[in-house]
Coordinates of C-alpha atoms and ligand atoms in Angstrom, one line a residue:
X20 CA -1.0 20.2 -4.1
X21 CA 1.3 18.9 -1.2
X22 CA 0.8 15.4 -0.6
X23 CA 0.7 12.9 2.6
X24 CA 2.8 10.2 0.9
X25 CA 2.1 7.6 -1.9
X26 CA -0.2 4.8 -0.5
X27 CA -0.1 1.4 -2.4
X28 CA -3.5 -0.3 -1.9
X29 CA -3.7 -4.1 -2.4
X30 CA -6.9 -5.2 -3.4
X31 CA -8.7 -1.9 -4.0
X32 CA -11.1 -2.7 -6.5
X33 CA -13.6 -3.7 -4.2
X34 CA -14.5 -3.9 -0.6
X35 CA -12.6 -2.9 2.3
X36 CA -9.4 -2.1 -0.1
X37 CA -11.8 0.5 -2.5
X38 CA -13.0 2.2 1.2
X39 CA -9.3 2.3 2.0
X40 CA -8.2 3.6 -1.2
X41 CA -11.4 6.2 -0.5
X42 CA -10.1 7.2 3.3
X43 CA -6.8 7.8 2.2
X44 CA -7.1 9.5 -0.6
X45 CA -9.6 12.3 1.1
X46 CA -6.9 12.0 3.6
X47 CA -4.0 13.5 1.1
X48 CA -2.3 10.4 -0.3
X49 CA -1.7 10.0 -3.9
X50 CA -2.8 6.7 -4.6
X51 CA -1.7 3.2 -6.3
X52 CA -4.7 0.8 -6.8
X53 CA -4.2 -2.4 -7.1
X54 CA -6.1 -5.4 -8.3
X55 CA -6.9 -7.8 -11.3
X56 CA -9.9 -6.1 -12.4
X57 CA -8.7 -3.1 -14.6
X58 CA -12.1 -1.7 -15.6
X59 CA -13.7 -1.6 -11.2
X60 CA -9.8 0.1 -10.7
X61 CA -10.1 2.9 -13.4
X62 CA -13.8 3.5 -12.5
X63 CA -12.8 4.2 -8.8
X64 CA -9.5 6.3 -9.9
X65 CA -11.7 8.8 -12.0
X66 CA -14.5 8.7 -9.0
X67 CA -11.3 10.0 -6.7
X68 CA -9.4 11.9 -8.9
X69 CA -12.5 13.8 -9.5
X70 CA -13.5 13.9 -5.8
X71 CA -10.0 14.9 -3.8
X72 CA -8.1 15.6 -6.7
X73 CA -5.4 13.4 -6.0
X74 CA -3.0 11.7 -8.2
X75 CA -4.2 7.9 -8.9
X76 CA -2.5 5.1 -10.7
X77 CA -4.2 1.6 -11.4
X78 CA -2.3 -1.4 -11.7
X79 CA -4.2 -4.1 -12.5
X80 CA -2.3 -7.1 -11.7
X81 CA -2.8 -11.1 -10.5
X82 CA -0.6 -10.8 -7.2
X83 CA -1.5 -14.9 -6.6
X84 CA 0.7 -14.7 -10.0
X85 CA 4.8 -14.5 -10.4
X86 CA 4.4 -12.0 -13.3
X87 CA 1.9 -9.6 -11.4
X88 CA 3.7 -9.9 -8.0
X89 CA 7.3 -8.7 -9.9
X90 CA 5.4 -6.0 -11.3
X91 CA 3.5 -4.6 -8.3
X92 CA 7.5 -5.1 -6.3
X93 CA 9.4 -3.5 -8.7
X94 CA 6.6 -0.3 -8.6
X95 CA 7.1 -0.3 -4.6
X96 CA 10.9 -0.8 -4.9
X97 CA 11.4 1.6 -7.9
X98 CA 9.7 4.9 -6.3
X99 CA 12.0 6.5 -3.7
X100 CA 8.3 7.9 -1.9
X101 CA 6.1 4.9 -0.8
X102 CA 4.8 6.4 2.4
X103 CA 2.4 3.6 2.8
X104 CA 1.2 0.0 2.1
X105 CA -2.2 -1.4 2.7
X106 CA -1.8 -5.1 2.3
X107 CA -5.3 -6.0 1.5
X108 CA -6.3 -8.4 -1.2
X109 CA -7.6 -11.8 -0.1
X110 CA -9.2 -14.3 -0.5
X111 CA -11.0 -17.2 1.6
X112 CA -13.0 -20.1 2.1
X113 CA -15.4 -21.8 4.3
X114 CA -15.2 -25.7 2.1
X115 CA -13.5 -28.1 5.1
X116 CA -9.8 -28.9 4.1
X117 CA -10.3 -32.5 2.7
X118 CA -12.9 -30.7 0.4
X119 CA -11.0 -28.2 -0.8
X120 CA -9.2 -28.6 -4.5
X121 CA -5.5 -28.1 -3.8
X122 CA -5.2 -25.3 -6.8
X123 CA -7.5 -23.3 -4.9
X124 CA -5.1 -23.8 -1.3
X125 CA -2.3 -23.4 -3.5
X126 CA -3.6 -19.6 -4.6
X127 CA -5.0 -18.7 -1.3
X128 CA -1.5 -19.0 -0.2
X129 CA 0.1 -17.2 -2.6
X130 CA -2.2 -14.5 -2.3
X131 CA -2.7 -14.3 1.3
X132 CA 0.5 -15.2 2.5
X133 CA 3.1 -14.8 -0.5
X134 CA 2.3 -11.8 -1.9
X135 CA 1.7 -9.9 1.3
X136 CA 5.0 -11.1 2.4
X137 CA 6.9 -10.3 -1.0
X138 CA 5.1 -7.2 -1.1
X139 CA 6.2 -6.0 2.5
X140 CA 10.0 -7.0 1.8
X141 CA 9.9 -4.9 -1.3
X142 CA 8.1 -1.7 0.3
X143 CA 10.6 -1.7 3.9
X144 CA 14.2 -1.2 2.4
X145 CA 12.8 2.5 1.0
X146 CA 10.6 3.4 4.1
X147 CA 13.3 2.0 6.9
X148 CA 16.4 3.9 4.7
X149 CA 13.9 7.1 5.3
X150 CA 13.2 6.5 8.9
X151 CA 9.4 7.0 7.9
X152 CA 6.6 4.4 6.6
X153 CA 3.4 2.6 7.3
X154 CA 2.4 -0.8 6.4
X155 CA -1.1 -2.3 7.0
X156 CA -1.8 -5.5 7.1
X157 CA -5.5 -7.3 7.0
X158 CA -5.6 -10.5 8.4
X159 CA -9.0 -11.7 10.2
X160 CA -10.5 -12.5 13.8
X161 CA -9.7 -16.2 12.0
X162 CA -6.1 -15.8 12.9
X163 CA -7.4 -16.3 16.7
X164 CA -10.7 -18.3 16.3
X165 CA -8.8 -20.8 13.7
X166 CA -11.7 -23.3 14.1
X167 CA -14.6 -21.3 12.8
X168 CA -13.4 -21.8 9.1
X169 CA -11.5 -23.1 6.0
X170 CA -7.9 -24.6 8.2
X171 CA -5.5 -23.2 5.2
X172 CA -7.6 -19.8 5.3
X173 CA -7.6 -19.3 9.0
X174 CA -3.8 -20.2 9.3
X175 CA -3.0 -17.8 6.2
X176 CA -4.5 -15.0 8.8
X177 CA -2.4 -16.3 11.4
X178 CA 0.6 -16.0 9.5
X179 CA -0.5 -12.3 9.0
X180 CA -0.8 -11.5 12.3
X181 CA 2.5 -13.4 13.5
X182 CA 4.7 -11.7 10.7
X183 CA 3.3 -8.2 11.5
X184 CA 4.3 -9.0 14.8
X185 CA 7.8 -10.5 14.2
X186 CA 8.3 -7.5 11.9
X187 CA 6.8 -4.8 14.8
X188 CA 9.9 -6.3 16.9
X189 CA 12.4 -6.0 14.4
X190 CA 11.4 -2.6 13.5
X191 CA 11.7 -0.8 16.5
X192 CA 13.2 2.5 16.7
X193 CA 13.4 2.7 12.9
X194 CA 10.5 4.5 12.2
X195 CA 8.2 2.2 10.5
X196 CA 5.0 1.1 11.4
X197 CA 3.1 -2.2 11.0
X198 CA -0.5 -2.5 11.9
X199 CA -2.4 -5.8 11.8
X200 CA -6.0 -5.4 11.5
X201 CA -8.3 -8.2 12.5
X202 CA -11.7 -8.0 11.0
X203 CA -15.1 -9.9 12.1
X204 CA -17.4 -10.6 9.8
X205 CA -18.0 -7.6 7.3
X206 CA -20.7 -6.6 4.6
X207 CA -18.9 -7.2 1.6
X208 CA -18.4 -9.0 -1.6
X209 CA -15.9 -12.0 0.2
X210 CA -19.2 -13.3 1.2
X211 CA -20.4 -14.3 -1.9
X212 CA -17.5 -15.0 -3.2
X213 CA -17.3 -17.8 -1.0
X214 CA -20.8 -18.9 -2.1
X215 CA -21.5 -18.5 1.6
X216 CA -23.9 -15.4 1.0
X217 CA -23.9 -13.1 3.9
X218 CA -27.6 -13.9 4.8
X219 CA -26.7 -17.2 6.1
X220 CA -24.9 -15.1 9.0
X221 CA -26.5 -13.8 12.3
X222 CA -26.8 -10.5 11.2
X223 CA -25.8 -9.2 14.6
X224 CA -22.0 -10.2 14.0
X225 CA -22.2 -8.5 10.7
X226 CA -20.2 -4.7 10.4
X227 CA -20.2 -2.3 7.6
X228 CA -17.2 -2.2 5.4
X229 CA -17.4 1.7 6.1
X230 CA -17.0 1.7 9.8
X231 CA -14.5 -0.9 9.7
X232 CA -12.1 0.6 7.5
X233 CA -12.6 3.6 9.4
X234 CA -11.8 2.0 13.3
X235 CA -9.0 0.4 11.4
X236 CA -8.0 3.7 10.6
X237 CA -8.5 5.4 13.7
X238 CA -6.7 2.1 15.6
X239 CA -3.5 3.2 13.6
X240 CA -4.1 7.0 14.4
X241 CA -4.1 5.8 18.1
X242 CA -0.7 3.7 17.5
X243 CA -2.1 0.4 17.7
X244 CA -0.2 -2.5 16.6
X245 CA -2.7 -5.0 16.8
X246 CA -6.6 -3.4 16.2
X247 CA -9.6 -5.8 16.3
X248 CA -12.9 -3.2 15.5
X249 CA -15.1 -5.9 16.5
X250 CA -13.4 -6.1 20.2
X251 CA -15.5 -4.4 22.5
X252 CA -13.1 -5.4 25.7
X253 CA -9.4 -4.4 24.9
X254 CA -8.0 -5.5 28.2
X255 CA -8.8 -9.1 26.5
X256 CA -6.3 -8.8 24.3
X257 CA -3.8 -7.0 26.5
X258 CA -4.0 -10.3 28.7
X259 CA -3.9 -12.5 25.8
X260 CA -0.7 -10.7 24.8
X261 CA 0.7 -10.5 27.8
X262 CA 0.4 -14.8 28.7
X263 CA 1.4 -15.6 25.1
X264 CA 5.1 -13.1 25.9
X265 CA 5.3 -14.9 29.3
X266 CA 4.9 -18.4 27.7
X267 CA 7.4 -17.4 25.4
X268 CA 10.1 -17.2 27.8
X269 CA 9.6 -20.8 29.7
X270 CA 10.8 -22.3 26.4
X271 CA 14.4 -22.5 26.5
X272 CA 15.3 -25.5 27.9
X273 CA 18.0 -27.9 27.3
X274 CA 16.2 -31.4 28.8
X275 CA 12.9 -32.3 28.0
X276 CA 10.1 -31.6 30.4
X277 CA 9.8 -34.3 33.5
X278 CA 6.4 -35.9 31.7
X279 CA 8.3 -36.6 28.4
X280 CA 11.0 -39.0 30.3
Ligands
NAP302 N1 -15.3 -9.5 4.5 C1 -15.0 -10.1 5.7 O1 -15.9 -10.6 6.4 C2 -13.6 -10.3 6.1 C3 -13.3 -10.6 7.4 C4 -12.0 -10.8 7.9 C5 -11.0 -10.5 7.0 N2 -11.3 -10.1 5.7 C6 -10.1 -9.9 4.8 O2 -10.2 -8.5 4.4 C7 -9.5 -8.4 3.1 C8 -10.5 -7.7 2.1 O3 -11.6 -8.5 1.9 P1 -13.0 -7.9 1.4 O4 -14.0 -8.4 2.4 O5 -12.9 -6.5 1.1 O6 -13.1 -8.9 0.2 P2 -13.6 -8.6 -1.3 O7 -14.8 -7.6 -1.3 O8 -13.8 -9.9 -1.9 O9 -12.4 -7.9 -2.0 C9 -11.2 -8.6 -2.2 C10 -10.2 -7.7 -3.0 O10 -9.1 -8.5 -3.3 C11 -8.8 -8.5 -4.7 N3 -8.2 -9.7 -5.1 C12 -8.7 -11.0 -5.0 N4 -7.8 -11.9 -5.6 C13 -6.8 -11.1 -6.1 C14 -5.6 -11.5 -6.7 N5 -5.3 -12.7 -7.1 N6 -4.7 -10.5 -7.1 C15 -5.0 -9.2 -6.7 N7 -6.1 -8.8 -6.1 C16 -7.0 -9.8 -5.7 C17 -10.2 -8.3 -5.3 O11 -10.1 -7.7 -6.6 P3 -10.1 -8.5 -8.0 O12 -11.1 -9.5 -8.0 O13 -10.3 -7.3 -8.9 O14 -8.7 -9.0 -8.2 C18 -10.8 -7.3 -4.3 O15 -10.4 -6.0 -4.7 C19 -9.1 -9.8 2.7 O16 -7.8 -10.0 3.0 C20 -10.0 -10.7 3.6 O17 -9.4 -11.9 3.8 C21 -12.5 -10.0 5.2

């Protein structure tokens, strides 16, 4: 059976990462699943093996981890036919920084920002030498509204959304693509993960993991670098985009600004 490309799916053992794995694998791609827990992979590799017939590995691996990050790089370095990486798995928190136990900051870094990092440096050498690749990253409406909750969580979103940018610039014309994806508040298991169950929330901001995996699907299909599902007015962003690239260039200057002297 012909294939659209091996996908590489971070975090796909529950949530927005399984619906992903789902979407693309109906879609044509053989699959890799990752996640820590083995037995919730291997259940959803049978259920799409089974349904779309696709080939699907499980590697069931810690990426906040050295050990399970190596492995998960050398599996995207080592096959010559990554078509696609869905940088997925994190995790957050609502607890205000100077309640927050630095072990947990430490491994919401390392997962949020480290490993998507790592795992986007080890996927681009293959996909840029073939002129042909996606990567997606998930990062949260938190990388704009950095206020509404844990500091270290919304900034780790920011950093997703800045990289996929930096990276957008430096991959023009090469043939990759790099999508952010900016999610809202979504029905899934994050929620109580947090201990912040879902119920607590208006439940008129809340979306379904289903449609939101599919409009960040369909935002990628349009060529979107930056898609926000829960945006109803794009032209906001456009102009947010467009101040932040003026600002950009009234920078460079080689005296300090009149008020500073
Ligand atoms: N839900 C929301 O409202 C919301 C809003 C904005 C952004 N997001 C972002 O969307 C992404 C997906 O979140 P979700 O809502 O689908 O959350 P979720 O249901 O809690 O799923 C998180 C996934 O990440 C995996 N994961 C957690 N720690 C991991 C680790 N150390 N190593 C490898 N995998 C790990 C989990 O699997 P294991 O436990 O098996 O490892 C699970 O598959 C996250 O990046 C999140 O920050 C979510």
């Amino acid at each position: 059976m012909s294939t659209k490309g091996y996908a590489v799916v971070t975090g796909a053992s529950a949530g927005m990462g399984a619906l992903f794995a789902q979407r693309l694998a109906r879609d044509g791609h053989d699959l890799a699943l990752v996640a820590r827990n083995g037995a919730a992979l291997e259940a959803l590799a049978a259920r799409l093996r089974a349904d779309t017939g696709r080939s699907v590995d499980v590697v069931a691996a810690d990426l906040a981890s050295e050990d399970g990050l190596r492995r998960v790089e050398d599996l995207l370095r080592g096959r010559g036919d990554v078509a696609m990486l869905v940088n997925n798995a994190g995790v957050g928190s609502m607890r205000p920084l100077l309640d927050s136990d630095a072990g947990e900051l430490t491994r919401m870094i390392a997962l949020n920002v480290t490993a998507l990092t790592r795992l986007t440096h080890a996927a681009l050498p293959g996909m840029v030498a073939r002129g042909a690749g996606t990567i997606v990253n998930v990062s949260s409406i938190v990388a704009i509204a950095t206020e509404m909750m844990n500091g270290v969580y919304g900034a780790s979103k920011s950093y997703v959304l800045a990289f996929t940018q930096a990276l957008q610039h430096e991959l023009a014309g090469k043939g990759v693509r790099v999508q952010a994806v900016l999610p809202g508040v979504t029905a899934t298991g994050f929620w109580d993960t947090l201990g912040h169950p879902l119920a607590r929330l208006p439940a008129d901001w809340i979306m379904d993991a289903g449609e939101l995996v599919d409009a960040a699907l369909a935002g990628l299909r349009r060529g979107e670098a930056v898609t926000i599902p829960g945006l109803h007015a794009p032209e906001r962003w456009d102009a947010h985009e467009a101040s932040r690239r003026a600002l950009a260039t009234l920078f460079g200057n080689a005296r300090p600004a009149a008020r500073y002297r």
